[in-house]
Coordinates of C-alpha atoms in Angstrom, one line a residue:
X1 CA 1.0 -0.1 -1.0
X2 CA 1.2 3.9 -2.6
X3 CA 4.5 3.3 -4.1
X4 CA 3.8 0.2 -6.4
X5 CA 3.0 0.9 -9.7
X6 CA -1.2 -0.1 -11.0
X7 CA 0.0 -2.6 -12.8
X8 CA 2.2 -4.5 -10.2
X9 CA -1.2 -4.0 -7.5
X10 CA -3.6 -5.3 -10.4
X11 CA -0.9 -8.1 -11.3
X12 CA -0.9 -8.9 -7.5
X13 CA -4.5 -9.1 -7.0
X14 CA -4.8 -11.3 -10.0
X15 CA -1.6 -13.6 -8.4
X16 CA -3.1 -13.3 -5.0
X17 CA -6.7 -14.5 -6.4
X18 CA -4.7 -17.3 -8.3
X19 CA -3.2 -18.7 -5.5
X20 CA -6.0 -19.2 -3.2
X21 CA -7.5 -20.5 -6.1
X22 CA -5.0 -23.2 -6.0
X23 CA -5.1 -23.6 -2.4
X24 CA -8.8 -24.4 -2.4
X25 CA -8.1 -26.8 -5.2
X26 CA -6.0 -29.1 -3.8
X27 CA -7.9 -29.0 -0.1
X28 CA -11.3 -29.8 -2.2
X29 CA -10.7 -34.2 -1.9
X30 CA -10.4 -32.8 2.3
X31 CA -12.9 -30.7 2.8
X32 CA -15.4 -30.8 -0.3
X33 CA -18.1 -28.5 -0.5
X34 CA -18.2 -27.4 2.6
X35 CA -17.2 -23.6 3.5
X36 CA -15.9 -23.1 -0.1
X37 CA -15.4 -19.2 -0.1
X38 CA -14.0 -19.4 3.6
X39 CA -10.7 -19.6 2.6
X40 CA -11.0 -16.1 0.2
X41 CA -11.7 -13.7 2.7
X42 CA -7.4 -13.6 3.5
X43 CA -6.5 -13.4 -0.2
X44 CA -8.9 -10.4 -0.3
X45 CA -7.8 -8.4 2.9
X46 CA -4.0 -8.9 1.4
X47 CA -5.0 -7.6 -1.6
X48 CA -6.8 -4.4 -0.8
X49 CA -4.2 -4.1 2.0
X50 CA -1.5 -4.5 -0.9
X51 CA -3.4 -2.7 -4.1
X52 CA -6.4 -0.6 -2.2
X53 CA -9.7 -0.5 -3.1
X54 CA -10.2 -1.7 -7.0
X55 CA -7.7 -4.5 -6.7
X56 CA -9.3 -5.8 -4.0
X57 CA -12.1 -5.5 -5.8
X58 CA -10.3 -7.3 -8.8
X59 CA -9.1 -10.7 -6.3
X60 CA -12.9 -10.7 -5.0
X61 CA -14.7 -11.3 -8.2
X62 CA -12.1 -13.3 -9.9
X63 CA -12.6 -15.7 -5.9
X64 CA -16.6 -14.9 -6.7
X65 CA -16.3 -16.8 -10.1
X66 CA -13.9 -19.2 -9.2
X67 CA -15.1 -20.0 -6.6
X68 CA -18.3 -21.5 -7.9
X69 CA -15.7 -24.0 -10.5
X70 CA -13.9 -25.3 -7.6
X71 CA -15.8 -28.1 -6.3
X72 CA -19.2 -27.7 -8.8
X73 CA -21.6 -30.6 -6.8
X74 CA -25.0 -29.6 -5.5
X75 CA -25.1 -28.4 -2.0
X76 CA -26.3 -30.4 0.8
X77 CA -28.6 -28.1 1.8
X78 CA -31.8 -26.0 0.4
X79 CA -32.6 -26.7 -3.6
X80 CA -32.3 -24.4 -6.4
X81 CA -31.1 -21.2 -7.6
X82 CA -31.2 -19.4 -4.4
X83 CA -28.6 -22.3 -3.0
X84 CA -26.5 -21.5 -5.7
X85 CA -26.5 -17.9 -5.3
X86 CA -25.8 -17.5 -1.8
X87 CA -22.4 -18.4 -0.7
X88 CA -20.9 -16.1 -3.5
X89 CA -23.2 -13.4 -2.5
X90 CA -22.2 -13.8 1.6
X91 CA -18.5 -13.7 0.3
X92 CA -18.6 -10.7 -1.8
X93 CA -20.6 -9.0 0.5
X94 CA -18.2 -9.6 3.1
X95 CA -14.9 -9.1 0.7
X96 CA -16.2 -6.0 -0.3
X97 CA -17.2 -4.7 3.9
X98 CA -13.1 -5.9 3.5
X99 CA -12.3 -3.7 0.9
X100 CA -14.4 -0.8 2.1
X101 CA -12.7 -0.4 5.9
X102 CA -9.2 -1.4 4.2
X103 CA -9.5 1.5 2.1
X104 CA -10.8 4.0 5.1
X105 CA -8.1 2.7 7.1
X106 CA -5.6 3.3 4.5
X107 CA -7.1 6.9 4.1
X108 CA -7.1 7.6 7.9
X109 CA -3.3 6.8 8.1
X110 CA -2.8 9.4 5.6
X111 CA -4.3 11.9 6.8
X112 CA -3.2 11.2 10.4
X113 CA 0.4 11.7 8.6
X114 CA -0.6 15.0 7.2
X115 CA -2.0 16.0 10.3
X116 CA 1.5 15.1 12.3
X117 CA 3.1 17.0 9.2
X118 CA 1.6 20.0 10.1
X119 CA 1.4 20.0 13.9
X120 CA 4.9 19.6 13.9
X121 CA 5.4 22.5 11.4
X122 CA 3.1 24.8 13.4
X123 CA 5.5 23.8 16.7
X124 CA 8.2 24.4 15.1
X125 CA 7.2 28.2 14.0
X126 CA 6.3 28.8 17.4
X127 CA 9.2 27.9 18.7
X128 CA 11.2 30.2 16.5
X129 CA 8.9 33.2 17.6
X130 CA 9.5 32.4 21.0
X131 CA 12.9 31.9 21.2
X132 CA 13.5 34.6 18.5
X133 CA 11.1 37.5 20.5
X134 CA 12.5 39.8 23.4
X135 CA 9.3 40.1 25.1
X136 CA 8.1 38.1 27.7
X137 CA 5.4 35.4 27.1
X138 CA 2.7 34.1 29.2
X139 CA 0.0 31.1 28.7
X140 CA -3.1 31.5 30.2
X141 CA -5.8 28.7 31.1
X142 CA -9.8 29.3 30.6
X143 CA -9.8 30.8 34.2
X144 CA -7.1 33.1 32.9
X145 CA -4.3 31.8 35.2
X146 CA -0.8 31.7 34.5
X147 CA 0.1 28.4 33.3
X148 CA 3.6 28.9 31.7
X149 CA 5.9 32.0 31.5
X150 CA 9.3 32.7 29.5
X151 CA 11.4 35.9 29.5
X152 CA 13.8 36.5 27.1
X153 CA 16.7 38.4 27.9
X154 CA 19.5 39.6 25.5

């Protein structure tokens, strides 16, 4: 959120990551090692939406590291270091993509808001010119057909 200070935005990112880790730890007896990182996506999305790109990355980093400690048992499928690296890297890549997309969305919303304000200002200036002129004003299309006209009489 634009109005929140960086301290608040980063604090919320840490709190969201902590809550996600606690939630996943509570589910550990039920689902075990399955979908270890899946539950973290919503946390990253909320953090990036509230705080922006860098708080979203902070939440991602905390969850990538913390997710490996929740259920340290060996995964059932492929053995070796690659089997341990794939889940957090897949999560990290997807979470990074989420942060980038949310930042792009927020930037587009800010730009749209600026454009809307500029359009309103331009409309007000044009309306002022039309209402205060003593001349006739015509609007024509590309084929030079008159589309509208306004006569002011004073």
